Coordinates of C-alpha atoms and ligand atoms in Angstrom, one line a residue:
M592 CA 54.5 -46.1 -31.3
A593 CA 56.4 -49.3 -30.8
L594 CA 55.9 -53.0 -30.9
Q595 CA 56.9 -54.5 -27.6
M596 CA 57.8 -58.3 -27.1
Q597 CA 58.3 -60.4 -24.0
I598 CA 59.7 -63.9 -24.6
I599 CA 58.2 -66.4 -22.1
P600 CA 59.6 -69.9 -22.4
V601 CA 57.0 -72.6 -21.6
T602 CA 56.8 -76.3 -21.0
P603 CA 59.7 -78.6 -20.2
F604 CA 60.9 -78.1 -23.8
Q605 CA 61.4 -74.3 -23.0
Q606 CA 59.3 -73.2 -26.0
N607 CA 59.6 -69.5 -26.6
A608 CA 56.1 -68.3 -26.4
A609 CA 56.0 -64.5 -27.3
L610 CA 53.7 -61.8 -26.0
L611 CA 53.6 -59.1 -28.6
W612 CA 51.8 -55.7 -28.0
D613 CA 51.3 -52.3 -29.4
D614 CA 52.4 -49.9 -26.6
V615 CA 49.9 -47.2 -27.8
N616 CA 46.6 -49.0 -27.7
K617 CA 47.7 -52.0 -25.7
D618 CA 46.4 -54.6 -28.1
A619 CA 48.3 -57.8 -27.7
V620 CA 48.7 -61.3 -29.1
L621 CA 50.3 -64.5 -27.8
T622 CA 52.3 -66.8 -30.1
D623 CA 52.7 -70.5 -29.6
V624 CA 50.8 -71.0 -26.3
G625 CA 52.6 -74.4 -25.6
G626 CA 51.4 -74.6 -21.9
E627 CA 51.5 -72.6 -18.7
A628 CA 48.4 -70.5 -19.6
D629 CA 48.3 -69.0 -16.1
R630 CA 51.8 -67.5 -16.6
L631 CA 51.0 -66.2 -20.0
L632 CA 47.8 -64.6 -18.9
G633 CA 49.7 -63.2 -15.8
A634 CA 52.1 -61.4 -18.3
V635 CA 49.0 -60.1 -20.2
A636 CA 47.5 -58.7 -16.9
K637 CA 50.9 -57.3 -15.6
H638 CA 51.2 -55.2 -18.7
Q639 CA 47.5 -54.2 -18.7
L640 CA 47.1 -55.5 -22.3
K641 CA 44.0 -56.3 -24.3
L642 CA 44.6 -59.8 -25.6
Q643 CA 43.2 -60.1 -29.2
A644 CA 44.4 -63.4 -30.5
I645 CA 46.6 -66.4 -30.3
W646 CA 48.8 -67.1 -33.3
L647 CA 50.2 -70.6 -33.9
T648 CA 53.3 -71.5 -36.0
H649 CA 52.6 -75.2 -36.2
G650 CA 50.8 -78.1 -34.5
H651 CA 53.5 -79.6 -32.2
L652 CA 52.4 -80.1 -28.6
D653 CA 55.0 -77.7 -27.1
H654 CA 53.7 -74.9 -29.2
V655 CA 49.9 -75.5 -28.8
S656 CA 49.0 -77.6 -25.8
G657 CA 48.2 -74.6 -23.5
V658 CA 45.7 -73.2 -26.1
A659 CA 42.5 -75.0 -24.8
D660 CA 43.3 -74.0 -21.2
L661 CA 44.0 -70.3 -22.2
I662 CA 40.8 -69.8 -24.4
A663 CA 38.7 -71.4 -21.6
R664 CA 39.6 -68.5 -19.3
Q665 CA 39.8 -65.9 -22.0
A666 CA 38.0 -66.5 -25.2
V667 CA 40.1 -65.1 -28.1
P668 CA 40.5 -66.4 -31.7
V669 CA 43.1 -68.9 -32.5
L670 CA 44.9 -68.1 -35.8
G671 CA 47.0 -70.7 -37.6
P672 CA 48.8 -72.8 -38.4
N673 CA 48.2 -73.9 -42.1
Q674 CA 45.5 -76.6 -42.4
A675 CA 48.1 -79.1 -43.4
D676 CA 49.0 -79.4 -39.7
D677 CA 45.5 -80.6 -38.8
Y678 CA 46.7 -84.1 -38.2
W679 CA 49.0 -82.8 -35.3
L680 CA 46.2 -80.9 -33.7
Q681 CA 43.8 -83.8 -33.9
A682 CA 46.5 -86.1 -32.4
L683 CA 47.0 -83.9 -29.4
P684 CA 45.4 -86.3 -26.8
E685 CA 47.8 -89.2 -27.7
V686 CA 50.8 -86.9 -28.3
T687 CA 50.6 -85.1 -25.0
A688 CA 50.0 -88.5 -23.2
N689 CA 53.1 -89.9 -24.8
Y690 CA 55.3 -87.0 -23.9
G691 CA 54.0 -86.8 -20.3
F692 CA 52.4 -83.4 -20.8
P693 CA 49.0 -82.6 -19.3
V694 CA 46.7 -84.3 -21.7
C695 CA 44.8 -81.9 -23.9
Q696 CA 41.9 -82.2 -26.3
A697 CA 42.1 -81.9 -30.0
L698 CA 42.2 -78.4 -31.3
T699 CA 40.7 -76.8 -34.3
P700 CA 41.7 -73.1 -34.9
T701 CA 39.3 -70.3 -35.5
R702 CA 41.1 -69.7 -38.8
W703 CA 43.7 -71.6 -40.8
L704 CA 46.5 -69.3 -42.3
Q705 CA 47.8 -69.2 -45.8
D706 CA 51.1 -67.9 -47.4
G707 CA 50.5 -64.1 -47.8
D708 CA 47.9 -63.6 -45.2
E709 CA 48.3 -60.4 -43.1
L710 CA 47.8 -60.3 -39.3
T711 CA 47.8 -57.3 -37.1
V712 CA 48.6 -56.4 -33.5
G713 CA 47.4 -52.9 -33.0
E714 CA 49.0 -50.8 -35.7
H715 CA 51.7 -53.4 -36.5
T716 CA 51.3 -55.7 -39.5
F717 CA 52.7 -59.2 -39.9
I718 CA 52.9 -61.1 -43.1
V719 CA 52.3 -64.9 -42.9
Y720 CA 54.7 -67.2 -44.8
H721 CA 54.0 -70.9 -45.2
V722 CA 57.3 -72.7 -44.7
P723 CA 56.7 -76.4 -44.7
G724 CA 59.3 -79.0 -43.8
H725 CA 59.4 -79.3 -40.0
T726 CA 55.7 -79.9 -40.3
P727 CA 53.7 -79.5 -43.5
G728 CA 51.5 -76.7 -42.2
H729 CA 54.2 -74.5 -40.5
V730 CA 53.8 -70.8 -40.9
V731 CA 56.1 -67.9 -39.8
F732 CA 55.2 -64.2 -39.0
Y733 CA 57.1 -61.3 -40.3
S734 CA 57.0 -57.7 -39.5
Q735 CA 59.0 -55.6 -41.9
A736 CA 58.6 -52.4 -39.9
N737 CA 59.8 -54.0 -36.8
S738 CA 62.6 -56.2 -38.6
L739 CA 61.1 -59.2 -36.7
L740 CA 60.4 -62.8 -37.7
I741 CA 58.6 -65.2 -35.4
A742 CA 60.1 -68.4 -36.9
G743 CA 58.8 -71.2 -34.7
D744 CA 60.8 -74.4 -35.4
V745 CA 61.8 -73.6 -38.9
L746 CA 65.2 -71.7 -38.2
F747 CA 67.3 -71.7 -35.2
R748 CA 70.6 -69.9 -34.2
E749 CA 73.1 -71.9 -36.4
S750 CA 70.6 -74.8 -36.9
I751 CA 67.3 -75.8 -38.6
G752 CA 64.1 -77.6 -37.5
R753 CA 64.1 -81.4 -37.3
T754 CA 62.4 -83.2 -40.3
D755 CA 62.3 -86.7 -38.8
F756 CA 58.7 -86.4 -37.6
P757 CA 55.8 -87.9 -39.6
G758 CA 55.1 -85.3 -42.4
G759 CA 58.6 -83.8 -42.2
N760 CA 60.5 -83.0 -45.4
H761 CA 64.2 -81.8 -45.3
H762 CA 64.2 -80.5 -49.0
D763 CA 61.1 -78.6 -48.5
L764 CA 62.5 -76.9 -45.2
I765 CA 65.8 -75.9 -46.9
Q766 CA 63.9 -74.6 -50.0
G767 CA 61.5 -72.6 -47.9
I768 CA 64.3 -71.0 -45.8
Q769 CA 66.3 -70.1 -48.8
S770 CA 63.4 -68.7 -50.8
K771 CA 61.3 -67.1 -48.2
L772 CA 63.5 -66.2 -45.2
F773 CA 66.9 -65.6 -46.7
T774 CA 65.4 -63.0 -49.0
L775 CA 64.4 -60.8 -45.8
P776 CA 66.9 -58.0 -44.8
D777 CA 70.1 -59.2 -43.0
D778 CA 69.2 -57.2 -39.8
T779 CA 65.8 -59.0 -39.4
R780 CA 65.7 -60.4 -35.8
V781 CA 64.6 -64.0 -35.7
L782 CA 62.7 -65.4 -32.6
S783 CA 63.1 -69.2 -32.8
G784 CA 60.8 -71.6 -31.0
H785 CA 63.7 -72.6 -28.7
G786 CA 67.0 -71.1 -27.7
F787 CA 68.6 -67.7 -28.5
M788 CA 67.5 -65.0 -30.9
T789 CA 69.4 -64.7 -34.2
T790 CA 69.4 -62.6 -37.3
I791 CA 68.9 -63.5 -40.9
G792 CA 72.3 -62.1 -41.7
H793 CA 74.0 -64.3 -38.9
E794 CA 72.3 -67.4 -40.3
K795 CA 73.2 -66.6 -43.9
A796 CA 76.8 -66.4 -42.8
H797 CA 77.1 -69.1 -40.1
N798 CA 74.3 -71.6 -40.5
P799 CA 76.0 -74.9 -41.4
F800 CA 72.8 -76.4 -42.7
L801 CA 72.4 -73.6 -45.3
R802 CA 75.8 -73.3 -47.0
Ligands
ZN1847 ZN1 58.0 -78.3 -33.7

């Protein structure tokens, strides 16, 4: 059995939404439904998957503003981020209007996530790590068996998340990456919220923000 992944960049910000599925029982989840619910549900249908949940890394509009539209068409639980990002989710009507996104309503997830929570897609388990700094409630999802980290806007190829938004904290971000992500195996594949994939080993060696 294998975990499959399709990366689907959404919104003008080209945010990497991911469709993850277990290719044996066809259970699937979508991460960071930033927009374009039609396209995301189209991918679910194309692979004949059973969508079980939406997982959210953090409350920024390009990661969450397609959720209301998607769950109106297909009711699935929304898991994450950590509750410290509630102020971002409640601000969605203003934030989406300010950025010229389709205006969406405030969002309250089905369940907030905590450091150490375990989520599953079919037979595959992901551990939740709470890594504040880009936003205070940012979480990431790690599957040891699949050497895969869904990193949102914490860590990018040779870069890190911005910390200049309200609630951002550079020190917390660096601390969280060093203590929670750089302790993962070097061959861990990292799917960031934007841009190319990388690995933990590559970032330890080449990320200029983490020397
Ligand atoms: Zn963000």
